[in-house]
Short mmCIF file of C-alpha atoms and ligand atoms in Angstrom, two decimals:
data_model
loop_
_atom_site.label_atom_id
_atom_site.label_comp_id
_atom_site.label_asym_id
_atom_site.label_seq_id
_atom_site.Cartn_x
_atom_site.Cartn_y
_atom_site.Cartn_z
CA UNK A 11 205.35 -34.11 -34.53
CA UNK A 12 202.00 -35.89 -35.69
CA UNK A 13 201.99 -39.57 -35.83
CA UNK A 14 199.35 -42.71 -36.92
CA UNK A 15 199.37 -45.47 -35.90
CA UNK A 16 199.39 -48.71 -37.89
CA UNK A 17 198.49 -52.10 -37.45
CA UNK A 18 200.54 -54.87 -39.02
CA UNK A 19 198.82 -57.77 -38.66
CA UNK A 20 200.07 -61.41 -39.61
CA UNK A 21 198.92 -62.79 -42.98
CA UNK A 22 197.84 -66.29 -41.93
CA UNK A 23 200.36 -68.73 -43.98
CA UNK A 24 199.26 -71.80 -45.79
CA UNK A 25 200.08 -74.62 -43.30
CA UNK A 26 198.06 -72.77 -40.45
CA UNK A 27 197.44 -75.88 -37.96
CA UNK A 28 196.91 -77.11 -34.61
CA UNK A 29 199.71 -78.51 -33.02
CA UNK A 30 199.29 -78.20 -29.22
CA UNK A 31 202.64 -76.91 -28.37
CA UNK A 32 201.86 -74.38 -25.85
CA UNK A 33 202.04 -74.97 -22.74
CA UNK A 34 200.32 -72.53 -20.19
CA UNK A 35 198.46 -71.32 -23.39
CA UNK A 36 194.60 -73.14 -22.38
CA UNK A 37 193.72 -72.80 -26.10
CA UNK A 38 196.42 -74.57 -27.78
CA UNK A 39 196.31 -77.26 -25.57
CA UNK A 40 192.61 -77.55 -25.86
CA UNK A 41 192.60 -78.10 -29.81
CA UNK A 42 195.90 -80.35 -29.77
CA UNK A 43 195.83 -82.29 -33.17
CA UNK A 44 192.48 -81.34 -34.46
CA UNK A 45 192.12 -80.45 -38.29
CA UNK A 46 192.58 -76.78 -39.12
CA UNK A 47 191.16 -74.59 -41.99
CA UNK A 48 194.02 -72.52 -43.60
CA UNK A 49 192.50 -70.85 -45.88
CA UNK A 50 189.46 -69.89 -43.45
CA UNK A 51 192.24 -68.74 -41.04
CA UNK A 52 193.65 -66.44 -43.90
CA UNK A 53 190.60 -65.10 -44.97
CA UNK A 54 188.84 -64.41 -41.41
CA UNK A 55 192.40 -62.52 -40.68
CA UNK A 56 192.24 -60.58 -44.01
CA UNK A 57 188.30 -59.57 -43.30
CA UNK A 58 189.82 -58.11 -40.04
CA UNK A 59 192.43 -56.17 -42.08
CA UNK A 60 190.24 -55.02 -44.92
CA UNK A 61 187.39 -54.07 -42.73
CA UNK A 62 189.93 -51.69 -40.36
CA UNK A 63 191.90 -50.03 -43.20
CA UNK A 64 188.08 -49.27 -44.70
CA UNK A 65 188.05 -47.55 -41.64
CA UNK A 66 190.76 -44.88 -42.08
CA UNK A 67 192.93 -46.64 -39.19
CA UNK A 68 196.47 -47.57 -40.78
CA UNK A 69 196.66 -51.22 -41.39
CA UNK A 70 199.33 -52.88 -42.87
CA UNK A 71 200.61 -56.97 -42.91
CA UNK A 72 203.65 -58.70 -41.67
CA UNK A 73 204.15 -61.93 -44.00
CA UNK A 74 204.30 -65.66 -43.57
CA UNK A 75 207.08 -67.29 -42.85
CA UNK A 76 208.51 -70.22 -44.55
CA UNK A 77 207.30 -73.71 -43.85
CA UNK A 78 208.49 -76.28 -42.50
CA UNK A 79 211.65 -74.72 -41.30
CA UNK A 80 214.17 -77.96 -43.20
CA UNK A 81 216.88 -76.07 -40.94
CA UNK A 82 215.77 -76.87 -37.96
CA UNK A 83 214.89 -80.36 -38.92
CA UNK A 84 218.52 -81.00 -41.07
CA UNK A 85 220.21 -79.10 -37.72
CA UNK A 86 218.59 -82.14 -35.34
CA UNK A 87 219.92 -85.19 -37.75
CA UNK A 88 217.02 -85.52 -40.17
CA UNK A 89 219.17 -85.83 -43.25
CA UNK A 90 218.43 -86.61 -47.33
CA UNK A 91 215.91 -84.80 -49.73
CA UNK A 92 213.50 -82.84 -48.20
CA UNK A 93 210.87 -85.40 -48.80
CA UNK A 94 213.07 -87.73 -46.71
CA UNK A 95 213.81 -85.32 -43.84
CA UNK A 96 209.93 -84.80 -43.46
CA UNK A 97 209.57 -88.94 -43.46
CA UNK A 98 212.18 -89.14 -41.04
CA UNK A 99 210.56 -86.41 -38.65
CA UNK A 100 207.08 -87.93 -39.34
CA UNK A 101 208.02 -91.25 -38.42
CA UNK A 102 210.72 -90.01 -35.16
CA UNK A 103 209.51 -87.04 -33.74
CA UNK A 104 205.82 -85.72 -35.40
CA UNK A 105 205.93 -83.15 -32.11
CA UNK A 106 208.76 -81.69 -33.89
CA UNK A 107 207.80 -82.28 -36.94
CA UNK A 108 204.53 -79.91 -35.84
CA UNK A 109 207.06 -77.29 -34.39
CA UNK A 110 209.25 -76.76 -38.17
CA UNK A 111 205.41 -76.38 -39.57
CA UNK A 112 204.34 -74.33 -36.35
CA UNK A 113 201.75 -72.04 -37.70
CA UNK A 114 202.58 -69.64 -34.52
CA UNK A 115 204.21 -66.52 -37.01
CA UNK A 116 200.81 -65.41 -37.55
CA UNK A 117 200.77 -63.74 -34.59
CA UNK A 118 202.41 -60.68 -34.99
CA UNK A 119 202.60 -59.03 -31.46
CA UNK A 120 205.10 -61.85 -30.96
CA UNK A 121 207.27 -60.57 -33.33
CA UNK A 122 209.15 -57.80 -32.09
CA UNK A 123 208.82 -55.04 -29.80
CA UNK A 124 208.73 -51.52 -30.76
CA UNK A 125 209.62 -47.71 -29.58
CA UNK A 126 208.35 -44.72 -32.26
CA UNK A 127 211.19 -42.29 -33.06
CA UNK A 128 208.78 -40.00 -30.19
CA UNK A 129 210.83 -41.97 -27.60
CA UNK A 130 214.05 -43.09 -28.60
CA UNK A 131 217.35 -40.93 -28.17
CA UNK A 132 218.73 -41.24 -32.19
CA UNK A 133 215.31 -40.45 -33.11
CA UNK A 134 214.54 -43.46 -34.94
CA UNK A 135 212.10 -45.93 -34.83
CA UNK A 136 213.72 -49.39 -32.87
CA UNK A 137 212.59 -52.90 -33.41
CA UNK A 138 214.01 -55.64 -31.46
CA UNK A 139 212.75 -59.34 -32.66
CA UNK A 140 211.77 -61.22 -30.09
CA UNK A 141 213.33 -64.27 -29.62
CA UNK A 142 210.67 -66.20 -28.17
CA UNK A 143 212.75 -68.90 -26.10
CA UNK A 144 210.05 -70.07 -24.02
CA UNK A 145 208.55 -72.49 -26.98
CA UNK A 146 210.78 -74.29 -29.61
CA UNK A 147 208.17 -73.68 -32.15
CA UNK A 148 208.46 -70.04 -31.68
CA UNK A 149 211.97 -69.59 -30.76
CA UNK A 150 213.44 -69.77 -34.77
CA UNK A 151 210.84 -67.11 -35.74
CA UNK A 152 213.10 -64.07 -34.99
CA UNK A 153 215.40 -64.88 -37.74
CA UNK A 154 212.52 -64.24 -40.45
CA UNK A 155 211.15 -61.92 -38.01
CA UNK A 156 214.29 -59.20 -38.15
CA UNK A 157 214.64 -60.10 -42.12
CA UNK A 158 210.93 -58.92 -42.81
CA UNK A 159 211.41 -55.95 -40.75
CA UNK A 160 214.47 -55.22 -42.51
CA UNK A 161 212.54 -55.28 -46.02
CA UNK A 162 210.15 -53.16 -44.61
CA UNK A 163 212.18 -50.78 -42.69
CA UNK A 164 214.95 -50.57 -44.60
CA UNK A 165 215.52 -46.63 -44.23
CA UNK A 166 217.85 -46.63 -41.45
CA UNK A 167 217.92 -42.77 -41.33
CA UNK A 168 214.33 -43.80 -39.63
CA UNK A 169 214.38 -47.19 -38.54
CA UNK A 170 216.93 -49.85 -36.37
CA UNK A 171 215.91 -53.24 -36.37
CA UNK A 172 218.06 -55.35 -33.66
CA UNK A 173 218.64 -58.93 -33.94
CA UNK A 174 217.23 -60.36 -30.92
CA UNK A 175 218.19 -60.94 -27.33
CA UNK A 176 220.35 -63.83 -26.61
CA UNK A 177 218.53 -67.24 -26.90
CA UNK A 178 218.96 -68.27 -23.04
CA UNK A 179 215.94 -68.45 -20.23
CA UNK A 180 217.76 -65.29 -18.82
CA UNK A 181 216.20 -63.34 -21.77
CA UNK A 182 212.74 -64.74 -22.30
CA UNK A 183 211.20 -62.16 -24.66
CA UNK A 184 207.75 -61.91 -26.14
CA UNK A 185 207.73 -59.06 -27.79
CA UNK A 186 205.03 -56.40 -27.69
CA UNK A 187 202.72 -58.76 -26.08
CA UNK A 188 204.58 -57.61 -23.14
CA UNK A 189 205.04 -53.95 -23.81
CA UNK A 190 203.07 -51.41 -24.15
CA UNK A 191 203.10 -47.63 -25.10
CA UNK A 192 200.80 -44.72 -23.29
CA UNK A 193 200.58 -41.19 -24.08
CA UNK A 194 199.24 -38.03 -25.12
CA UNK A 195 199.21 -38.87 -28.29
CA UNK A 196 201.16 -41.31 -30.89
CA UNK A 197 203.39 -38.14 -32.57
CA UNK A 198 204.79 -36.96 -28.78
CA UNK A 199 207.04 -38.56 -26.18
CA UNK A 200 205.00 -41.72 -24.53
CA UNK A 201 205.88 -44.27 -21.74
CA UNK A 202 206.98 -47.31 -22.37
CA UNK A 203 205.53 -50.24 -20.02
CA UNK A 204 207.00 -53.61 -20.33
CA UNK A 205 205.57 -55.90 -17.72
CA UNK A 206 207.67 -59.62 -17.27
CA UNK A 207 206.20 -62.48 -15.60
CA UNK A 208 209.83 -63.23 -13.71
CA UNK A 209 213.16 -62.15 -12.56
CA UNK A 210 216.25 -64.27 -13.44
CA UNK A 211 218.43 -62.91 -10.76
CA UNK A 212 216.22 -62.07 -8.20
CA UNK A 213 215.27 -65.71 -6.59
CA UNK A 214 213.04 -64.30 -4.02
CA UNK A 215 210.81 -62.80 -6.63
CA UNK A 216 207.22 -63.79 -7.12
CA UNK A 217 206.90 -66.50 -10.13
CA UNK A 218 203.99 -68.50 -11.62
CA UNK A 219 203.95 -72.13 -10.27
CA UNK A 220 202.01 -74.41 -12.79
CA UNK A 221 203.18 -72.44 -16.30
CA UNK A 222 205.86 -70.85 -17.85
CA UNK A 223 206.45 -67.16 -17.24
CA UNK A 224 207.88 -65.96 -20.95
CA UNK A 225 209.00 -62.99 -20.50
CA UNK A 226 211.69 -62.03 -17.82
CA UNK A 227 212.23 -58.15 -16.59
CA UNK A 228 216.30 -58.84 -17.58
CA UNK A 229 215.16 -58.47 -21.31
CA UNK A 230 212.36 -55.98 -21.23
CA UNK A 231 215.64 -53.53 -19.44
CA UNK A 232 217.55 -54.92 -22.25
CA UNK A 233 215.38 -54.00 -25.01
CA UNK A 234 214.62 -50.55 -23.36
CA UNK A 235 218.44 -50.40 -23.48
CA UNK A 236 218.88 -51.21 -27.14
CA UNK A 237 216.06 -48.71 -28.25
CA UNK A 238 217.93 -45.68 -26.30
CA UNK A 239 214.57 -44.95 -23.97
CA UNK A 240 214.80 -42.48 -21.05
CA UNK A 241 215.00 -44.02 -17.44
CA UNK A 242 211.78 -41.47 -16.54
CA UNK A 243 209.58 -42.78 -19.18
CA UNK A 244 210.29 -46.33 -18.65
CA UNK A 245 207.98 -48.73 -15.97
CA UNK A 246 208.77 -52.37 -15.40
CA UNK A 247 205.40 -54.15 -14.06
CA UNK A 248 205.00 -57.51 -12.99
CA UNK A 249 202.54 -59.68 -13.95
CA UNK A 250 200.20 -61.51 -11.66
CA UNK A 251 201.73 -64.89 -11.45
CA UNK A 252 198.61 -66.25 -10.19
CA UNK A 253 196.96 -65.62 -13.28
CA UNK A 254 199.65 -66.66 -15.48
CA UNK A 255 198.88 -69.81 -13.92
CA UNK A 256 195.49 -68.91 -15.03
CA UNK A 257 196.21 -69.25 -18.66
CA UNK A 258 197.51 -65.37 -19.10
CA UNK A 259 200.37 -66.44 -20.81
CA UNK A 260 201.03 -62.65 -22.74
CA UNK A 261 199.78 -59.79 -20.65
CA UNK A 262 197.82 -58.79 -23.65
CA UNK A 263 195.47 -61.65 -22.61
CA UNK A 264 194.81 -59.09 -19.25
CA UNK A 265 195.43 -55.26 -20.03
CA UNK A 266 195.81 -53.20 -23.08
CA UNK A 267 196.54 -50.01 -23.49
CA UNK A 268 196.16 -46.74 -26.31
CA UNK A 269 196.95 -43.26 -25.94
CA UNK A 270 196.22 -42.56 -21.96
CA UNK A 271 193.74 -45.23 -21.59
CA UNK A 272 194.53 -48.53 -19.39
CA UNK A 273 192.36 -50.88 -20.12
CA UNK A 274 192.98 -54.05 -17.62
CA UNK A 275 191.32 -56.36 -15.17
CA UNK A 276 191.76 -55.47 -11.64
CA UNK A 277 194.65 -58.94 -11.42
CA UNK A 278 196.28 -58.54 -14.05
CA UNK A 279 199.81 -57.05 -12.23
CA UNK A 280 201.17 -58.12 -9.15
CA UNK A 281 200.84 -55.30 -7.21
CA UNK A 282 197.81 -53.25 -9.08
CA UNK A 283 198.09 -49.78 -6.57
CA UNK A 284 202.46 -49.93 -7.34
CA UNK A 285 201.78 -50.22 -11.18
CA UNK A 286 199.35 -47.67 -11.02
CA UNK A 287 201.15 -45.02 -9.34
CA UNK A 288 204.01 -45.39 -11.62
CA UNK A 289 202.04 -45.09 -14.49
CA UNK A 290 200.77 -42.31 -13.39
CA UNK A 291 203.68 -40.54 -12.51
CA UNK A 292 205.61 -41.38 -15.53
CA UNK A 293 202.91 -40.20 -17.65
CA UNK A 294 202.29 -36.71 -15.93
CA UNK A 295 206.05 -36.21 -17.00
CA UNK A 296 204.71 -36.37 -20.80
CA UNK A 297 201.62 -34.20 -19.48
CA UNK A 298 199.09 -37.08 -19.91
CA UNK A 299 196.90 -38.39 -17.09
CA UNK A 300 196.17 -41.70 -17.13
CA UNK A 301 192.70 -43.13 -17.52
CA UNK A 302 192.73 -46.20 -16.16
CA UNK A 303 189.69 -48.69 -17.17
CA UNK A 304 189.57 -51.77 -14.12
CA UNK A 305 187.60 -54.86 -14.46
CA UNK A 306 186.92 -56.35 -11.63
CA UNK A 307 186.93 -60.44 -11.18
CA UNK A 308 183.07 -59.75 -9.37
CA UNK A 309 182.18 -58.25 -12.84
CA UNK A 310 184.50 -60.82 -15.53
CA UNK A 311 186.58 -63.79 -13.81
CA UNK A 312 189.61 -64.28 -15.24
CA UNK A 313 188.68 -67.66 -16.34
CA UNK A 314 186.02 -65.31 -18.44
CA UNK A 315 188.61 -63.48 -19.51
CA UNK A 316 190.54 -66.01 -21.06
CA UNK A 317 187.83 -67.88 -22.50
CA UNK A 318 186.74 -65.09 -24.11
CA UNK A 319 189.90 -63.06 -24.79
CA UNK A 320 188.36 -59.66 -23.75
CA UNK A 321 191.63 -57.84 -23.24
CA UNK A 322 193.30 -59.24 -26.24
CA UNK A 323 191.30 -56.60 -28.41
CA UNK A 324 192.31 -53.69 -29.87
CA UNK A 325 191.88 -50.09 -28.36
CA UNK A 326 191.82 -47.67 -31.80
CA UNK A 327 191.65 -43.87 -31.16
CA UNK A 328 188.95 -42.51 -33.70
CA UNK A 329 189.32 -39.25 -35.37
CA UNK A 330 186.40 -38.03 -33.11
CA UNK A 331 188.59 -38.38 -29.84
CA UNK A 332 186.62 -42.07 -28.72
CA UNK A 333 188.08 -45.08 -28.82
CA UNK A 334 187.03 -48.22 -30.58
CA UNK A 335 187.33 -52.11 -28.97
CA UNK A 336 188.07 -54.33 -31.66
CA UNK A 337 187.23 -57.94 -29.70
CA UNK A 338 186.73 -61.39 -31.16
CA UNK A 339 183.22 -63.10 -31.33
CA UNK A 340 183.58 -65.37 -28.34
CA UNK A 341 183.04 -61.65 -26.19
CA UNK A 342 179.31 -62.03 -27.48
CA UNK A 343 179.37 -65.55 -26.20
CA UNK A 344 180.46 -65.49 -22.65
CA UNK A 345 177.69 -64.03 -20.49
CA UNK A 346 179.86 -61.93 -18.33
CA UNK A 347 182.26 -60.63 -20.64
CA UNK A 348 178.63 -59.80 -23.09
CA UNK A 349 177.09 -58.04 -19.91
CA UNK A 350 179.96 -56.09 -18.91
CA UNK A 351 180.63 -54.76 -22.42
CA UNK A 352 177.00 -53.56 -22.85
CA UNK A 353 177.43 -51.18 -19.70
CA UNK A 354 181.09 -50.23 -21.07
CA UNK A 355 180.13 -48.44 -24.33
CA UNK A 356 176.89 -46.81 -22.80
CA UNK A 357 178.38 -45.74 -19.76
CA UNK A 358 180.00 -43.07 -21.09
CA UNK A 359 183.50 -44.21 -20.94
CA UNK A 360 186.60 -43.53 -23.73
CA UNK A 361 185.52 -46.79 -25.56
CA UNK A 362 182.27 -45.77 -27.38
CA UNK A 363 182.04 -48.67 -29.72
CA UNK A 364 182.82 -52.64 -30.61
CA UNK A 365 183.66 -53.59 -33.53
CA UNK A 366 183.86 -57.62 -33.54
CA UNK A 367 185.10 -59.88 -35.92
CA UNK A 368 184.95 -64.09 -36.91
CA UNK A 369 188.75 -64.85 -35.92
CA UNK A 370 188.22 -68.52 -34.44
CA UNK A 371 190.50 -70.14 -36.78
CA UNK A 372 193.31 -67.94 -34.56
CA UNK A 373 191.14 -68.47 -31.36
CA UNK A 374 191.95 -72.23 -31.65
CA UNK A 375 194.90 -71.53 -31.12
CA UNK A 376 195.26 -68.90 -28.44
CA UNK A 377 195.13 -65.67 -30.73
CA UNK A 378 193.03 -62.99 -30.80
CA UNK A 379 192.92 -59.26 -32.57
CA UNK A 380 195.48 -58.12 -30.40
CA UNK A 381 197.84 -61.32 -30.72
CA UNK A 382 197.39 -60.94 -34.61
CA UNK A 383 198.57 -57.15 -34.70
CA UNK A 384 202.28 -55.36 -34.04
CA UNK A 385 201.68 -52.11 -33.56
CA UNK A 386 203.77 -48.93 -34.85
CA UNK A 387 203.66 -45.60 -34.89
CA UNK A 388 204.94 -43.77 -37.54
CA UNK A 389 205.54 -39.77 -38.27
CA UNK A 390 203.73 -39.25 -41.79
CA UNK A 391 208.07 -39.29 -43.16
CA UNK A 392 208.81 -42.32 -41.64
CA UNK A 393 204.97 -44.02 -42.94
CA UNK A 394 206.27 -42.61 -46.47
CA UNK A 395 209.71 -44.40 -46.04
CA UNK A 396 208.69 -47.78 -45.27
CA UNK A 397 208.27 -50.22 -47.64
CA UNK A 398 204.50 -49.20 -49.26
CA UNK A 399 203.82 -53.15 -50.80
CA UNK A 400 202.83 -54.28 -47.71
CA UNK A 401 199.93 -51.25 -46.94
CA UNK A 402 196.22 -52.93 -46.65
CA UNK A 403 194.39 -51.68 -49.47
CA UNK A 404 191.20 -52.89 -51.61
CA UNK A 405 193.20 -53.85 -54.53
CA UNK A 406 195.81 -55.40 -52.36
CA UNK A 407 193.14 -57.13 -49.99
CA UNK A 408 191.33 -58.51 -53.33
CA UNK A 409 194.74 -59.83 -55.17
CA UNK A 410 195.59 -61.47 -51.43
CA UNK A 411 192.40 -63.27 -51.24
CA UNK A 412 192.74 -64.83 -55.20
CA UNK A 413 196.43 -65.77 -53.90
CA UNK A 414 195.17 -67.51 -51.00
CA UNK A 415 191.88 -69.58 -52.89
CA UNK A 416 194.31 -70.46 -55.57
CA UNK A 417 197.50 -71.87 -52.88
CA UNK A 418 195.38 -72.79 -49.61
CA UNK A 419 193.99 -75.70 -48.46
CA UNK A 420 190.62 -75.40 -46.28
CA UNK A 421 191.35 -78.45 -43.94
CA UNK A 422 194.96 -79.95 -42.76
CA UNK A 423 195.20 -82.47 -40.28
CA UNK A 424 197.85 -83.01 -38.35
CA UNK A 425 199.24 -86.22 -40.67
CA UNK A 426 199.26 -84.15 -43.50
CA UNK A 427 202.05 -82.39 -42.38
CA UNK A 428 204.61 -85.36 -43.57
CA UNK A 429 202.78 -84.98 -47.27
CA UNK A 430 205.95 -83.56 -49.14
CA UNK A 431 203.19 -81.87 -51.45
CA UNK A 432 202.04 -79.31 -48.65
CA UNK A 433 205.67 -78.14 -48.47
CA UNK A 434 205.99 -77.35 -52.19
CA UNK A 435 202.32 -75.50 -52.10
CA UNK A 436 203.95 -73.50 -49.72
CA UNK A 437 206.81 -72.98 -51.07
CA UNK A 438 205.28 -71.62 -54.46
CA UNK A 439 202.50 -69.64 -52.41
CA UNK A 440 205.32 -67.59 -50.54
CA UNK A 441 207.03 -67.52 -54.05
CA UNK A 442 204.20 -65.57 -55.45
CA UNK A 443 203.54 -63.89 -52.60
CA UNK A 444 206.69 -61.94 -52.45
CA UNK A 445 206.44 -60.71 -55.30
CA UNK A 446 202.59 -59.24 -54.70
CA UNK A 447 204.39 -58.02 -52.03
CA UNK A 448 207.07 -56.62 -54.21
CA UNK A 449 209.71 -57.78 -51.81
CA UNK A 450 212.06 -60.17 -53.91
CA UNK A 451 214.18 -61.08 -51.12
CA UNK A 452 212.16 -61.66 -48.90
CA UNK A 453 212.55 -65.00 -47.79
CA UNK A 454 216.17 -67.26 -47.86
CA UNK A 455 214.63 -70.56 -49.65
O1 SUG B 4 202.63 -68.27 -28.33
N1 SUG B 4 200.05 -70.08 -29.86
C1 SUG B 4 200.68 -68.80 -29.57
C2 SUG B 4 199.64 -67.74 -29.38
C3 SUG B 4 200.25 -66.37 -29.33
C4 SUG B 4 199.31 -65.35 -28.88
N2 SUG B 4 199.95 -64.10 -28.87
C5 SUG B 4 199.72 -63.10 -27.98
N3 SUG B 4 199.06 -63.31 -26.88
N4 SUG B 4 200.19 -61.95 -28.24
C6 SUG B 4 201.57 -68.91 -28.34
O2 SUG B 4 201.20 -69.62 -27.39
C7 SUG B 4 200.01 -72.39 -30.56
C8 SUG B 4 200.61 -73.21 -31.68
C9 SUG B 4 200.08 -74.60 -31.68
O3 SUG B 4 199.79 -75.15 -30.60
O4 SUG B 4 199.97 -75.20 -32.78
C10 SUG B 4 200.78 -71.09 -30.34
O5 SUG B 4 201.95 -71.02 -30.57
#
């Protein structure tokens, strides 16, 4: 069966800020508490969208969620109207003040991981939220998370969404930052690699010393599990922890992958030669062979990597059989990284092209193309059963952009986020916005 692929990438919501609360993540800690421009943010992500489905590559948008989540804050004793609970939190706790208003949604290939109806066993296409433990200001996104995805993919002849994995360090999941899916091509059976930066029950396993390792192999078997995947098209990989003490916090910030191509510096797993050869061998089951791209550190450092997010880009098969890189800005600016691409696209390798785009509103904050994007591949039934509102479009790109000038603010600093104001402009921006959208239940005000 044929298959596309399409990008849904986060629309950037109106309280878009810098908060600092990522630990192990070197650009979030780096722009703690400096102002933010949400509507820039929205309309540099939007350019990225527009410019891609102009392209002929599916594109698509996940929505913003609602902020500041008043649950959590009325769950932790901040009591009264909501202008009181945000006075309270202001004056108690700002830090978790910033984490109700976290702007971290945005960043789609947090928000679930995914298997195409290619690989399941039912046939369908599984979601699983991801329940993002590691960080309180990520770990109430899943809730939203699995109700968007349900609006979307509400066809369950084609799609399951699961809830997602239990809340406990056990089951640190990321997502599809974690995972991802090579192959022939999107429409026939792929492999699935999740690579997890620990192992619960395995005490004698490598870990990370200095950060947090987010995602644990316990629930990339589980989510393999819930989506019904065969044991012979299935690798667990870990992750380097030295690099994750690096700053690698997602292993999209060291490898991606697209069809048969491996695109990933030569530290990025903890035992390169192992991952490798089961790659390999799991993919000449499918009948692919694996074309494995390797940076090495004499070439790009992975402190060049980070600072420049190389690997968080996007690798887009092109109807011509090449690939595209879609990479942020800062690639141009970090000699190395600037250098090595050059020779990449003229050496005759699968990536014949860069396409780069103004994303350092996201940057700020540790996300690049990749982070912004959840990918899924969809049979042309199961494209023509999802929810069609949310497909990237000129009208819809043009009507998005007059929605954001006319809701978004283009500077918020971090007091502003006890102005009781800023939570009602959001409030009526998502208003509107779900119906654009024409998804009327979309959010649970
Ligand atoms: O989880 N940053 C996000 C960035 C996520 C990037 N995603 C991928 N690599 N796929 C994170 O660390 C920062 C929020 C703040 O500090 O205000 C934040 O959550």
């Amino acid at each position: 069966m044929s298959a596309r692929e399409f990008n849904f990438d986060g629309l950037v919501g109106p309280s878009h800020n810098y908060a600092g609360l990522s630990f192990g993540n070197v650009a979030s800690f780096s722009n703690v508490k400096s102002a933010s421009n949400p509507k820039l943010a929205a309309l540099q992500g939007l350019a990225k969208m527009r410019a891609l489905a102009a392209r002929g590559f599916g594109q698509a948008l996940l929505p913003p969620q609602d902020r500041p989540n008043f649950r959590l804050l009325r769950s932790i004793g901040f009591s009264g109207t909501d202008a009181e609970v945000l006075a309270k939190a202001a004056k108690e706790s700002p830090v978790i003040l910033a984490c109700a208003y976290s702007a971290s949604p945005m960043w789609t290939a947090n928000a679930a991981t995914v298997s195409p109806s290619a690989d399941s066993a039912d046939g369908r296409t599984h979601f699983t939220a991801a329940n993002l433990n590691n960080k309180l200001h990520r770990a109430f996104e899943h809730t939203q998370s699995a109700r968007s995805l349900r609006a979307i993919f509400k066809d369950e002849k084609h799609f399951a969404v699961h809830d997602a994995l239990p809340g406990t360090p056990a089951f640190g999941d990321e997502g599809a930052a974690n995972h991802t899916r090579l192959c022939k091509d999107h429409g026939s059976s792929g492999v699935e690699m999740f690579v997890y930066g620990r192992t619960e029950f395995d005490a004698s396993a490598p870990a990370p010393k200095k950060y947090p390792a987010r995602q644990t192999l316990e629930a990339s078997q589980a989510v393999a599990r819930l989506h019904g995947l065969s044991a012979g098209r299935t690798v667990y990989i870990q992750q380097n922890p030295d690099v994750i003490d690096q700053g690698v916090f997602h292993n999209d910030v060291i490898a991606v992958g697209n069809a048969n191509a491996l695109f990933y510096h030569e530290q990025a797993f903890a035992d390169e030669a192992g991952a490798l050869d089961q790659l390999r061998r799991a993919l000449a089951g499918v009948g692919a062979d694996l074309n494995a791209i390797r940076v090495d550190t004499a070439r790009v450092p992975v402190a060049d990597a980070v600072a420049s997010y190389l690997f968080n880009s996007q690798l887009l098969s092109k109807a011509d059989g090449k690939m595209a890189l879609v990479i942020p800005q800062e690639c141009q600016e970090v000699a190395s990284v600037a250098a090595y691409l050059d020779g990449l696209v003229a050496g005759g390798s699968a990536i014949d092209e860069l396409i780069h785009f103004d994303l350092r509103q996201s940057m700020r904050n540790g996300g690049g193309p990749a982070c912004l994007r959840l990918r899924v591949a969809l049979t042309d039934a199961e494209a023509a059963a999802m929810h069609q509102g949310v497909v990237m479009t000129e009208a819809l790109y043009h009507t998005l952009v007059a929605w954001v000038e006319k809701h978004y603010r283009d500077r918020l600093a971090p007091a502003d986020l006890a102005d009781p104001q800023l939570a009602i402009e959001v409030h009526n921006a998502l208003e509107e916005l779900s119906r654009i959208l024409g998804l009327p239940g979309l959010y649970d005000f």
